[in-house]
Short mmCIF file of C-alpha atoms in Angstrom, two decimals:
data_model
loop_
_atom_site.label_atom_id
_atom_site.label_comp_id
_atom_site.label_asym_id
_atom_site.label_seq_id
_atom_site.Cartn_x
_atom_site.Cartn_y
_atom_site.Cartn_z
CA UNK C 1 -3.66 6.53 -17.80
CA UNK C 2 -4.09 7.42 -13.92
CA UNK C 3 -1.80 7.08 -11.13
CA UNK C 4 -2.80 4.33 -8.63
CA UNK C 5 -3.23 5.71 -5.08
CA UNK C 6 -3.84 2.28 -3.43
CA UNK C 7 -0.23 2.20 -1.74
CA UNK C 8 -0.71 5.83 -0.54
CA UNK C 9 -4.22 5.35 0.83
CA UNK C 10 -3.02 2.07 2.51
CA UNK C 11 -0.19 3.83 4.14
CA UNK C 12 -2.56 6.81 5.28
CA UNK C 13 -4.90 4.29 6.87
CA UNK C 14 -2.05 2.42 8.88
CA UNK C 15 -0.32 5.45 10.05
CA UNK C 16 -3.83 6.83 10.92
CA UNK C 17 -4.53 3.59 13.01
CA UNK C 18 -1.16 3.63 14.43
CA UNK C 19 -1.37 7.33 15.80
CA UNK C 20 -5.07 6.77 16.86
CA UNK C 21 -3.89 3.92 19.08
CA UNK C 22 -1.12 5.86 20.45
CA UNK C 23 -3.70 8.38 21.63
CA UNK C 24 -5.22 5.43 23.89
CA UNK C 25 -8.00 4.11 21.41
CA UNK C 26 -7.99 0.41 20.78
CA UNK C 27 -9.92 0.20 17.49
CA UNK C 28 -10.43 2.69 14.49
CA UNK C 29 -13.49 2.51 12.33
CA UNK C 30 -13.36 2.65 8.52
CA UNK C 31 -15.50 5.82 8.69
CA UNK C 32 -12.98 7.75 10.72
CA UNK C 33 -10.27 6.56 8.48
CA UNK C 34 -12.30 7.52 5.28
CA UNK C 35 -12.67 10.80 6.74
CA UNK C 36 -8.89 11.56 7.13
CA UNK C 37 -8.51 10.04 3.71
CA UNK C 38 -11.26 12.02 2.08
CA UNK C 39 -12.62 8.79 0.51
CA UNK C 40 -15.46 6.54 0.79
CA UNK C 41 -15.44 4.04 3.73
CA UNK C 42 -16.01 1.21 1.37
CA UNK C 43 -12.44 2.08 -0.30
CA UNK C 44 -10.88 1.85 3.24
CA UNK C 45 -12.81 -1.42 4.15
CA UNK C 46 -11.53 -3.29 0.96
CA UNK C 47 -7.89 -2.00 1.29
CA UNK C 48 -8.07 -3.00 5.30
CA UNK C 49 -9.27 -6.49 4.20
CA UNK C 50 -6.17 -6.92 1.92
CA UNK C 51 -4.02 -5.62 5.07
CA UNK C 52 -5.87 -7.94 7.39
CA UNK C 53 -5.01 -10.94 4.85
CA UNK C 54 -1.33 -9.77 4.81
CA UNK C 55 -1.21 -9.93 8.66
CA UNK C 56 -0.90 -6.01 9.08
CA UNK C 57 -4.13 -5.20 10.68
CA UNK C 58 -6.81 -7.13 12.46
CA UNK C 59 -10.43 -6.54 12.53
CA UNK C 60 -13.05 -6.71 15.36
CA UNK C 61 -16.90 -7.10 14.75
CA UNK C 62 -19.78 -6.34 16.78
CA UNK C 63 -19.97 -3.91 19.69
CA UNK C 64 -16.56 -2.11 19.48
CA UNK C 65 -16.10 -3.14 16.07
CA UNK C 66 -12.93 -1.43 14.12
CA UNK C 67 -9.66 -2.17 12.94
CA UNK C 68 -6.23 -2.16 15.09
CA UNK C 69 -2.65 -2.72 13.97
CA UNK C 70 -1.49 -6.40 13.95
CA UNK C 71 2.32 -5.37 14.21
CA UNK C 72 3.87 -2.29 15.45
CA UNK C 73 4.54 0.48 12.74
CA UNK C 74 8.17 -0.14 13.08
CA UNK C 75 7.84 -3.67 11.89
CA UNK C 76 5.88 -2.71 8.92
CA UNK C 77 7.52 -1.78 5.68
CA UNK C 78 6.16 0.08 2.63
CA UNK C 79 7.05 -3.17 0.99
CA UNK C 80 4.80 -5.10 3.05
CA UNK C 81 2.12 -2.60 2.41
CA UNK C 82 2.86 -2.71 -1.40
CA UNK C 83 2.65 -6.37 -1.70
CA UNK C 84 -0.58 -6.62 0.24
CA UNK C 85 -2.37 -3.94 -2.23
CA UNK C 86 -0.59 -4.39 -5.39
CA UNK C 87 -1.29 -7.69 -6.59
CA UNK C 88 0.34 -7.55 -10.10
CA UNK C 89 3.52 -6.24 -11.61
CA UNK C 90 4.13 -2.45 -11.78
CA UNK C 91 4.24 -2.68 -15.77
CA UNK C 92 2.53 -5.10 -18.21
CA UNK C 93 3.45 -5.93 -21.59
CA UNK C 94 1.19 -6.18 -24.60
CA UNK C 95 -2.11 -7.89 -24.32
CA UNK C 96 -1.71 -9.51 -27.42
CA UNK C 97 1.72 -10.79 -28.69
CA UNK C 98 3.32 -8.21 -31.04
CA UNK C 99 4.15 -9.21 -34.75
CA UNK C 100 7.09 -11.69 -34.48
CA UNK C 101 7.84 -10.94 -38.21
CA UNK C 102 8.64 -7.38 -37.21
CA UNK C 103 11.99 -6.57 -35.92
CA UNK C 104 10.43 -4.34 -33.17
CA UNK C 105 7.58 -6.72 -32.56
CA UNK C 106 10.09 -9.55 -32.12
CA UNK C 107 12.16 -7.81 -29.53
CA UNK C 108 10.18 -5.20 -27.82
CA UNK C 109 8.94 -7.43 -25.05
CA UNK C 110 12.25 -8.92 -23.92
CA UNK C 111 13.75 -5.51 -24.14
CA UNK C 112 10.88 -3.74 -22.08
CA UNK C 113 10.91 -6.70 -19.35
CA UNK C 114 14.32 -6.41 -18.61
CA UNK C 115 13.90 -2.58 -18.00
CA UNK C 116 10.71 -3.13 -15.97
CA UNK C 117 12.27 -5.84 -14.04
CA UNK C 118 15.26 -3.32 -12.83
CA UNK C 119 12.61 -0.66 -12.06
CA UNK C 120 10.70 -3.11 -10.06
CA UNK C 121 13.85 -4.19 -8.08
CA UNK C 122 14.58 -0.92 -7.25
CA UNK C 123 11.22 0.11 -6.14
CA UNK C 124 11.07 -3.13 -3.85
CA UNK C 125 14.42 -2.34 -2.33
CA UNK C 126 13.38 1.30 -1.92
CA UNK C 127 10.18 0.46 -0.06
CA UNK C 128 11.68 -2.24 2.14
CA UNK C 129 13.87 0.56 3.51
CA UNK C 130 10.99 2.71 4.86
CA UNK C 131 8.97 1.64 7.82
CA UNK C 132 5.38 3.03 8.66
CA UNK C 133 7.11 4.43 11.61
CA UNK C 134 9.11 6.44 9.35
CA UNK C 135 6.03 7.58 7.33
CA UNK C 136 4.27 8.64 10.58
CA UNK C 137 7.12 10.39 11.75
CA UNK C 138 7.37 12.38 8.39
CA UNK C 139 3.75 12.94 8.40
CA UNK C 140 3.86 14.49 11.87
CA UNK C 141 6.89 16.62 11.10
CA UNK C 142 5.12 18.61 8.32
CA UNK C 143 4.33 22.16 9.38
CA UNK C 144 0.59 22.65 9.70
#
């Protein structure tokens, strides 16, 4: 299993756009953001499309095409970003139902679901406390 980096890359893109706009630029291109994140511009465009659907960014086509923030970084939380780019639950249960005749097979899903629900609740609460402004501030505080 590999870790999912969608939330991290989406937060990277939003912080980058926010900083770029503060420097006087209206829009950022997916190529510029992809260079910073060291990924393919297609990955950035797909994530930004999801962020646009969630009302976090806006896109402009044609001459001067690019992406801009739809809201201030102060009004965006990591939970907003998480909900935009992570469509499903954090953890999944068995794809096929386990054997109900087995004591473990019978009880594993309810037991694990309670645990997963608690983890997900904690994650959402913690993500809701952190704004993208907080993220950018912390990014800029890292010594170079």
